[in-house]
Amino acid sequence: MVSAVFHPSVTETRNADNGSLRAAPLTARPAPTSPDPAAQKPPARVFDWKGLGLKVLPPIFGIGLLLGIWALATIDGARFPTPAATFDATVTIFSDPFYSNGPNDQGIGWNVLYSLQRVALGFGLAALVGIPLGFMIGRFAVLDSMVSPVVSLLRPVSPLAWLPIGLLVFQSANPAAIWTIFICSIWPMIINTAVGVQRVPQDYLNVAKVLNLSEWRVITKILVPAVLPYMLTGVRLSVGTAWLVIVAAEMLTGGVGIGFWVWDEWNNLNVQHILIAIFMIGVVGLMLEHMLIFVAKRFSYED
């Protein structure tokens, strides 16, 4: 005879006193809770007003302090124009900056553009000569020994000292000004490019020898990417120097340009326009500097 053996189920439990079975109370399991979508959202970004204030307010205070000192120094307004008078003259000039009443009477906009054109031509020629020459000087030790003394001798010469040479050779003011920009812009590009080539790790060049790369592939695949930050630094220095020199060169050569405009306004004893020209020269130089900084950051390998 087969006897059935029953085991208590999960819902039953045995009474400890009489061994009888009784039902065990069912305990309800907590239902799984779905994550709250609101709790999973990242915290809202709070605008950094403090950081913005630290960036904006100090320059504003600096400019305000400069204007305040200027206003106090010219409170009598006898010899030097006040900020208010200079501002009124600025509004008048920039109401029509591109007027033209003949070759020697043009608006400040045309004068700035003519100066930028001369800077672009002189700087472009300096880049075409200086950057390849810097690569060759840094690549070949013999050429470095030949050219370095010449560069060291001519680099400290004042750029304006080259202006009479340009006038003698070209017999014209405009090419002489471009020549002056060229000769003062070439040295930073030569030196910085050569230093960048010389600082390329020797391991890179050893790998190129093992792979039997041609000189052209060594320059384009190894040297140019490694030297680019140095080269851009030389370009920045050259542009700043060129913009400084063109003003002085145009004062001496005449014609159209922001430098000639400053000198012409001095002959007319119009100090307000001279101050406006100084402001324009600074703004254009600042724009050129930030433009090249932006380009340098785009080609930088640093994070």
mmCIF file with all atom_site columns, C-alpha atoms in Angstrom, residues 123 184 243:
data_model
loop_
_atom_site.group_PDB
_atom_site.id
_atom_site.type_symbol
_atom_site.label_atom_id
_atom_site.label_alt_id
_atom_site.label_comp_id
_atom_site.label_asym_id
_atom_site.label_entity_id
_atom_site.label_seq_id
_atom_site.pdbx_PDB_ins_code
_atom_site.Cartn_x
_atom_site.Cartn_y
_atom_site.Cartn_z
_atom_site.occupancy
_atom_site.B_iso_or_equiv
_atom_site.pdbx_formal_charge
_atom_site.auth_seq_id
_atom_site.auth_comp_id
_atom_site.auth_asym_id
_atom_site.auth_atom_id
_atom_site.pdbx_PDB_model_num
ATOM 1 C CA . PHE A 1 123 ? 53.840 90.333 -44.477 1.00 0.00 ? 123 PHE A CA 1
ATOM 2 C CA . CYS A 1 184 ? 60.834 93.834 -40.187 1.00 0.00 ? 184 CYS A CA 1
ATOM 3 C CA . TRP A 1 243 ? 51.294 96.964 -37.866 1.00 0.00 ? 243 TRP A CA 1
#
